[in-house]
Structures are given as structure tokens and as C-alpha cells.
Coordinates of C-alpha atoms in Angstrom, one line a residue:
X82 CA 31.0 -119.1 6.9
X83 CA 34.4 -120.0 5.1
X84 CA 34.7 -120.3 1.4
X85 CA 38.1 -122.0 1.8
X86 CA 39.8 -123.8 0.2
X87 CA 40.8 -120.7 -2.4
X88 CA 43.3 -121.0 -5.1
X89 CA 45.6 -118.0 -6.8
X90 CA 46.8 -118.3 -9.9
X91 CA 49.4 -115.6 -11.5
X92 CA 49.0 -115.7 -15.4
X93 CA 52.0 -114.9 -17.5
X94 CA 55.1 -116.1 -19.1
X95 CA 57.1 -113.7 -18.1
X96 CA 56.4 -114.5 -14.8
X97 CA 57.9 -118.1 -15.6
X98 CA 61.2 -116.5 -17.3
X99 CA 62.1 -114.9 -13.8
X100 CA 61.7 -111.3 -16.3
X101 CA 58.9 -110.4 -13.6
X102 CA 58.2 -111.3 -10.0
X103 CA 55.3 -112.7 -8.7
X104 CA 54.4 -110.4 -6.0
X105 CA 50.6 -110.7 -6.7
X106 CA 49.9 -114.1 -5.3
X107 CA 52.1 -113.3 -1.8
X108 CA 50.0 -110.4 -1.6
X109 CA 46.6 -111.9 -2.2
X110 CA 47.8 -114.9 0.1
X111 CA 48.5 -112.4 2.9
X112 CA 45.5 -110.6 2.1
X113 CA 42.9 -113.8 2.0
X114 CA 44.7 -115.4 5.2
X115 CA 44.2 -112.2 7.1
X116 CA 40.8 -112.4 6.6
X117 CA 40.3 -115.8 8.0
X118 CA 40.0 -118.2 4.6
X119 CA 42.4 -120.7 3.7
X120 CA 44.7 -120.7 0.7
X121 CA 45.5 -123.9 -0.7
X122 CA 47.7 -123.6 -3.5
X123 CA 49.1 -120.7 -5.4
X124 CA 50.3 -121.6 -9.1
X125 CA 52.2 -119.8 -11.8
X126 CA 51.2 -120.9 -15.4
X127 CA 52.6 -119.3 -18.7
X128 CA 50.1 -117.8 -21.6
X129 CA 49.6 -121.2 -22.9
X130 CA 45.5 -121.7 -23.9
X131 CA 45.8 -125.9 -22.6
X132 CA 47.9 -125.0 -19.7
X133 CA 45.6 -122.7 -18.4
X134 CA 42.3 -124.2 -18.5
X135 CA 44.0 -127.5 -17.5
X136 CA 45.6 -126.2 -14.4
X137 CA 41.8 -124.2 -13.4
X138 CA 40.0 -127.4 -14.1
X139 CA 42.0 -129.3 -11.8
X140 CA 41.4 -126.5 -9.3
X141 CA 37.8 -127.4 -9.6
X142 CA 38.0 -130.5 -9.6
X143 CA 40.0 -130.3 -6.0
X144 CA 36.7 -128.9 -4.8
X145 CA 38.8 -124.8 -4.7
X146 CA 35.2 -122.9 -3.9
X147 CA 37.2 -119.7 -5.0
X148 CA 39.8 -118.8 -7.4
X149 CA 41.5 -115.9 -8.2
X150 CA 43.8 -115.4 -11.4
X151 CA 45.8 -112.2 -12.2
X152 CA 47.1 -111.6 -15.7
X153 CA 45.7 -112.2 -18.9
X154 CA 43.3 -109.5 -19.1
X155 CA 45.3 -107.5 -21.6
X156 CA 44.5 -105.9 -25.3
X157 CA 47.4 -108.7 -26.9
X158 CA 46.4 -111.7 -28.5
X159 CA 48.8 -113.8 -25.4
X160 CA 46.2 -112.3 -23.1
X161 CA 44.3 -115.4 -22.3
X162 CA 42.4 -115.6 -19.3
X163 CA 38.8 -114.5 -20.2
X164 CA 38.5 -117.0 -23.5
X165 CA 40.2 -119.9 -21.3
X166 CA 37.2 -119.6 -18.4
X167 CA 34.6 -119.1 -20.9
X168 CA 36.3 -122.9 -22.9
X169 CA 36.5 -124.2 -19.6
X170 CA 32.4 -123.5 -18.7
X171 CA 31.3 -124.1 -22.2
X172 CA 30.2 -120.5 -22.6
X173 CA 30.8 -118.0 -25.3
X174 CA 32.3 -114.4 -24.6
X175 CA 30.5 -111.2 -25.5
X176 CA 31.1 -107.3 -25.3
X177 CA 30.0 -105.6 -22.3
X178 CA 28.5 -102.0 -22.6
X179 CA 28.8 -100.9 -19.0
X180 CA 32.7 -101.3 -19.5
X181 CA 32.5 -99.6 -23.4
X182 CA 30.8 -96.7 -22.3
X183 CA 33.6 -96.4 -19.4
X184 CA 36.4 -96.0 -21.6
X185 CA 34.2 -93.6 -24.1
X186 CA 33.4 -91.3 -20.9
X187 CA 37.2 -91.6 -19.2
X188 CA 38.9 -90.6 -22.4
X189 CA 36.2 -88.5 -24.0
X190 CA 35.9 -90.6 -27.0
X191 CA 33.3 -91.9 -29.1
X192 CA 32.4 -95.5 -29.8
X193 CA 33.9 -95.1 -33.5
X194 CA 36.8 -94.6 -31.4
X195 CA 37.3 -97.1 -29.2
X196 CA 40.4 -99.1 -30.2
X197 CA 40.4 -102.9 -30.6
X198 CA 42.6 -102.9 -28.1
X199 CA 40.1 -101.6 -25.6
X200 CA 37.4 -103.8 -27.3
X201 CA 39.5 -106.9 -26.3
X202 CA 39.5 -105.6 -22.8
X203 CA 35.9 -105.3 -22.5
X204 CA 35.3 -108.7 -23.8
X205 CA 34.2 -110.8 -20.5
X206 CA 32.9 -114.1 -21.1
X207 CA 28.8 -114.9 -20.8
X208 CA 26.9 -114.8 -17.5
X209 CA 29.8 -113.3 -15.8
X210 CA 29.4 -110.2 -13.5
X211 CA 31.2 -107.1 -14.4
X212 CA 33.1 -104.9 -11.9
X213 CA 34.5 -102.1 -13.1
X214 CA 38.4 -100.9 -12.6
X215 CA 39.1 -98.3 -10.0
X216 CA 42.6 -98.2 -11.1
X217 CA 43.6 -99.1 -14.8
X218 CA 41.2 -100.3 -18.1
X219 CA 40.9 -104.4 -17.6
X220 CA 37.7 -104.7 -15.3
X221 CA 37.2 -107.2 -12.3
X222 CA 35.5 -110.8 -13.5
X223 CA 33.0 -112.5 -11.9
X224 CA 31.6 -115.5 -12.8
X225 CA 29.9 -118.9 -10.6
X226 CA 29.4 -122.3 -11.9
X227 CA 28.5 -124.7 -9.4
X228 CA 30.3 -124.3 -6.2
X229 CA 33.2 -122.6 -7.1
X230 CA 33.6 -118.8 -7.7
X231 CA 36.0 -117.5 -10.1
X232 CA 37.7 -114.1 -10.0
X233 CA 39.3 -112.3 -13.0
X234 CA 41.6 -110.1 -11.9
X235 CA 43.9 -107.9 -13.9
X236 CA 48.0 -108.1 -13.7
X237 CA 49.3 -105.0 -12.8
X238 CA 49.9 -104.6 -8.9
X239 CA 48.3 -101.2 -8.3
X240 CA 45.7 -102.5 -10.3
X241 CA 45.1 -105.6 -8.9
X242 CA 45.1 -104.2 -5.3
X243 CA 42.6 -101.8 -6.2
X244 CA 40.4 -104.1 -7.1
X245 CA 40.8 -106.5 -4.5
X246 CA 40.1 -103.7 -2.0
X247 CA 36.8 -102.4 -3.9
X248 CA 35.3 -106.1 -4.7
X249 CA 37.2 -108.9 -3.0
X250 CA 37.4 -108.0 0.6
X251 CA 33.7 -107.4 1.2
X252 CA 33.0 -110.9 -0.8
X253 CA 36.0 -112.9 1.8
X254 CA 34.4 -110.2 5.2
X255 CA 30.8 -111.6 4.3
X256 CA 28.4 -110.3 7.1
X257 CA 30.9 -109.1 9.0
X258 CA 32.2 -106.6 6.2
X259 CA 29.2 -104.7 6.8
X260 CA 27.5 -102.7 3.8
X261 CA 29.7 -101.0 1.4
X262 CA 29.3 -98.0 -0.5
X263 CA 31.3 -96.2 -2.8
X264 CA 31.8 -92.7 -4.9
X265 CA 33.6 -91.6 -7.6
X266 CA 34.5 -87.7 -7.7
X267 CA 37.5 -86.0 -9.6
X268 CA 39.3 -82.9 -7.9
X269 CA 41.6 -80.4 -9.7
X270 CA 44.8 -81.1 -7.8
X271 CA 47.6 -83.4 -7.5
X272 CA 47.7 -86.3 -5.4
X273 CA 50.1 -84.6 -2.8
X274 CA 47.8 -82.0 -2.4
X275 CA 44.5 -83.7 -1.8
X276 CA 45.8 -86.7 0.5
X277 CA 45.8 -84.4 3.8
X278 CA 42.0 -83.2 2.4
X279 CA 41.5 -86.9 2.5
X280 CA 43.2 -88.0 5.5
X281 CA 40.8 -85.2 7.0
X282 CA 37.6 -87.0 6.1
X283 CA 38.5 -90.2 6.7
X284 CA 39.6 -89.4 10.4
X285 CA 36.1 -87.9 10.7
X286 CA 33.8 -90.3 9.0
X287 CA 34.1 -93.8 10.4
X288 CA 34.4 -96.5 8.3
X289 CA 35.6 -94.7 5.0
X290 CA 38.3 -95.0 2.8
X291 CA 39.6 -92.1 0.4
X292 CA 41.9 -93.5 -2.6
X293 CA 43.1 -91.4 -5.6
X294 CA 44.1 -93.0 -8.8
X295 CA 47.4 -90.6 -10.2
X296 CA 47.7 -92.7 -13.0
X297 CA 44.7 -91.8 -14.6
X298 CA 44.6 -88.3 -13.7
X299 CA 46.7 -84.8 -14.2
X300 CA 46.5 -81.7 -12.7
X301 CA 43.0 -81.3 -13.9
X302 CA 41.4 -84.3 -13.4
X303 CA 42.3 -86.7 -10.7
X304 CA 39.8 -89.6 -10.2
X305 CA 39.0 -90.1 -5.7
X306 CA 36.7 -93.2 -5.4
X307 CA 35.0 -92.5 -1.8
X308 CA 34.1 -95.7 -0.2
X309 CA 32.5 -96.2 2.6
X310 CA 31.2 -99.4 5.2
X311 CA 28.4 -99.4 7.3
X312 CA 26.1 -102.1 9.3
X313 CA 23.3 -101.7 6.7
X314 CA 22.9 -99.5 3.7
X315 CA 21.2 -96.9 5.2
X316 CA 24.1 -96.3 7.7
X317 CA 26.9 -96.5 4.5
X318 CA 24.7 -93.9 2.2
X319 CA 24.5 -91.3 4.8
X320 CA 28.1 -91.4 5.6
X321 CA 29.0 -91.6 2.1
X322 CA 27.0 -88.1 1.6
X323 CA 29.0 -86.6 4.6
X324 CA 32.0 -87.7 3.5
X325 CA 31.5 -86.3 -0.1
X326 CA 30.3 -83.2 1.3
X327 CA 33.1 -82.8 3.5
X328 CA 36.2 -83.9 1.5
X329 CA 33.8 -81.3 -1.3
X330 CA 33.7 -78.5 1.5
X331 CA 37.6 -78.9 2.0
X332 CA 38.6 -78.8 -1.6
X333 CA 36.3 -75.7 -2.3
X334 CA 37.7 -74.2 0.9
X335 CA 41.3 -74.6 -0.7
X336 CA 40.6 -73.0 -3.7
X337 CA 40.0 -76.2 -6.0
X338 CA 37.1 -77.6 -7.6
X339 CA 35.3 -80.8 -7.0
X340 CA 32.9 -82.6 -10.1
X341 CA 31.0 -85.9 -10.8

């Protein structure tokens, strides 16, 4: 069943000063239409706290049953998104753990350590459901009030695209998406080198998808999420464990090493 109408929103004022272009609302547009829902409006709005939850309460009030903003989910204090969803549902904003302890494990740090930039980053506003980032620091935002689904996503493209693939695409599929597993592993090798690995497994296990992230990784430690679809969980698990143990077997087999 369609959730249509859906609304975009790119967040930024840069975007408005022409110093960036917008490419993340054509490429969510082109990604939601190919998936059968309808995109009613895409809008550009600059970091500007009344602007913004002016322009998504109007979007509710047009009876949008999803939107999707990008930007504003950065550490600086124009970085607005999160505080103008939770003014615009009444609700507070809080720290969430699951993302904290994310950043302590991916940079080895301890919570004494945590900057307040990351802090600001891992500030998501009550209630809302918190989906980590594949690709970058800013996590995927959840939230429902009512009818209408909102979805935080964060600005950069790689970033954004990453997440819309992980989260998004099985939420706009519904039951025809299937069940979707996923995996996290980290491989000793560059990019270049794993990608035939897995191109391997990928043409071997139906239905799964192999995606490195360079930019959080080096030579030693390059971050594969494993993700896999299936017709019900049982079907996704066990081709996630062949896949892992495949793309594992190949990386052992070229001399590399394969943790997490």
C-alpha cells in the first residue's frame, strides 16, 4: 500500500547561495518514484529555526504521510534539524547511547573523550528511532506522529545514499522488499582490492549487497556492511552466514584478514 504523498526537504543555506547544489532531493525523487510512491513537493529551506519548522508543519498539514530532510544533522550550532522536529512535536531532545558508544568503538575512544561535537550529533530528539550511519557520524532519524513519518537524514551525498539504501528502501518496498539482513565486517585491504572479493559473493548469493565505506577506513581497517534480502528472516540469516563466510573464505584465501 502507498505512503504517498512524500515531501523532500534539503536543509542548508548554502544550498540557497547557489555555493552547493542540490543533488540530494533529484536523487531521492528518482529514487522514491522508482519505487512506486509519489513525490509531491521538494523544497530548499536555509538554516533558519522559523523557516524550518514552518515550512515541515505545512508539510503536515498538506496531509505529506512521509518526509524526508537532508542537512542539518551536523556538530555546528546552524545545524538545525533535530531541535526544529522535536519544537515542531512538542518533544524534548535527549542523548542517545547506541550512537555514543558507536563513535567510542569506531575511534577507539573513551566517553571522557567524546567531543561536543560528536555529542551534538548524537542528540536525536525523544521517541524517535535511531538508525545508525553506515557511511559518516550523523545517524538516520526516525520519528511518527500521527500519520506522517518523518526521516532525518544527514547532508552529505555518500552519506545520505548510504543510508537511504540501508533504511529507506525496505520502509518505501514494504512486503515486497522482502526481509533484510545486514553485517558489519572490516578487511585489511583497500577498497580496489576487496571489490572483485565482493562482486564474487554477491554474484553467488542472491539477494545481497556488499558496500565498503573508504572514508572511514585505511589499509588496516575498512568497514564492509553485508546486507542481505530474503522472503522471511530465516531465508535472509542463512544467506547472510554464507555470504560472510564466503567473502571471509576469499579474503583469507588472498592473504588478508577478516574481523568483527
Amino acid at each position: 500500500m502507498t505512503r504517498s504523498p512524500v515531501e523532500i526537504f534539503s536543509i542548508g543555506t548554502e544550498l540557497l547561495m547557489g555555493r552547493i547544489q542540490d543533488t540530494n532531493s533529484f536523487w531521492l525523487a528518482q529514487q522514491v518514484s522508482e519505487l512506486g510512491e509519489a513525490v509531491a513537493r521538494v523544497t530548499i529551506i536555509g538554516d533558519d529555526r522559523a523557516t524550518i519548522v514552518e515550512a515541515l508543519r505545512s508539510a503536515v498539514e498538506r496531509g505529506a504521510r512521509t518526509i524526508i530532510t537532508t542537512g542539518g544533522l551536523g556538530p555546528t550550532p546552524d545545524d538545525l534539524t533535530v531541535e526544529c522536529v522535536a519544537d515542531l512535536l512538542g518533544i524534548g531532545t535527549v542523548l542517545d547511547r547506541p550512537v555514543l558508544e558507536d563513535y567510542m568503538r569506531r575511534r577507539e575512544i573513551g566517553e571522557d573523550e567524546i567531543s561536543p561535537a560528536l555529542r551534538r550529533m548524537a542528540t536525536v530528539p525523544e521517541t524517535a528511532e535511531v538508525l545508525l550511519n553506515p557511511a559518516g557520524w550523523a545517524p538516520c532519524i526516525r520519528i511518527e506522529r500521527g500519520s506522517t513519518t518523518f526521516f532525518l537524514l544527514p547532508g552529505p551525498p555518500s552519506e545520505m545514499q548510504a543510508v537511504f539504501d540501508r533504511y529507506l528502501r525496505d520502509y518505501f518496498g514494504g512486503a515486497a522488499a522482502g526481509f533484510g539482513v545486514a553485517r558489519r565486517v572490516y578487511v585489511n585491504m583497500w577498497e580496489s582490492d576487496v571489490a572483485p572479493l565482493a562482486l564474487r559473493v554477491m554474484d553467488a548469493v542472491p539477494g545481497s549487497y556488499i558496500k565498503g565505506y573508504i572514508a572511514l577506513g585505511n589499509q588496516q581497517r575498512l568497514p564492509l556492511d553485508v546486507v542481505v534480502k530474503g522472503p522471511n528472516e530465516s531465508d535472509a540469516q542463512e544467506k547472510l552466514e554464507r555470504a560472510v563466510a564466503m567473502l571471509t573464505e576469499l579474503v583469507v584465501g588472498a592473504g588478508r584478514q577478516v574481523t568483527g
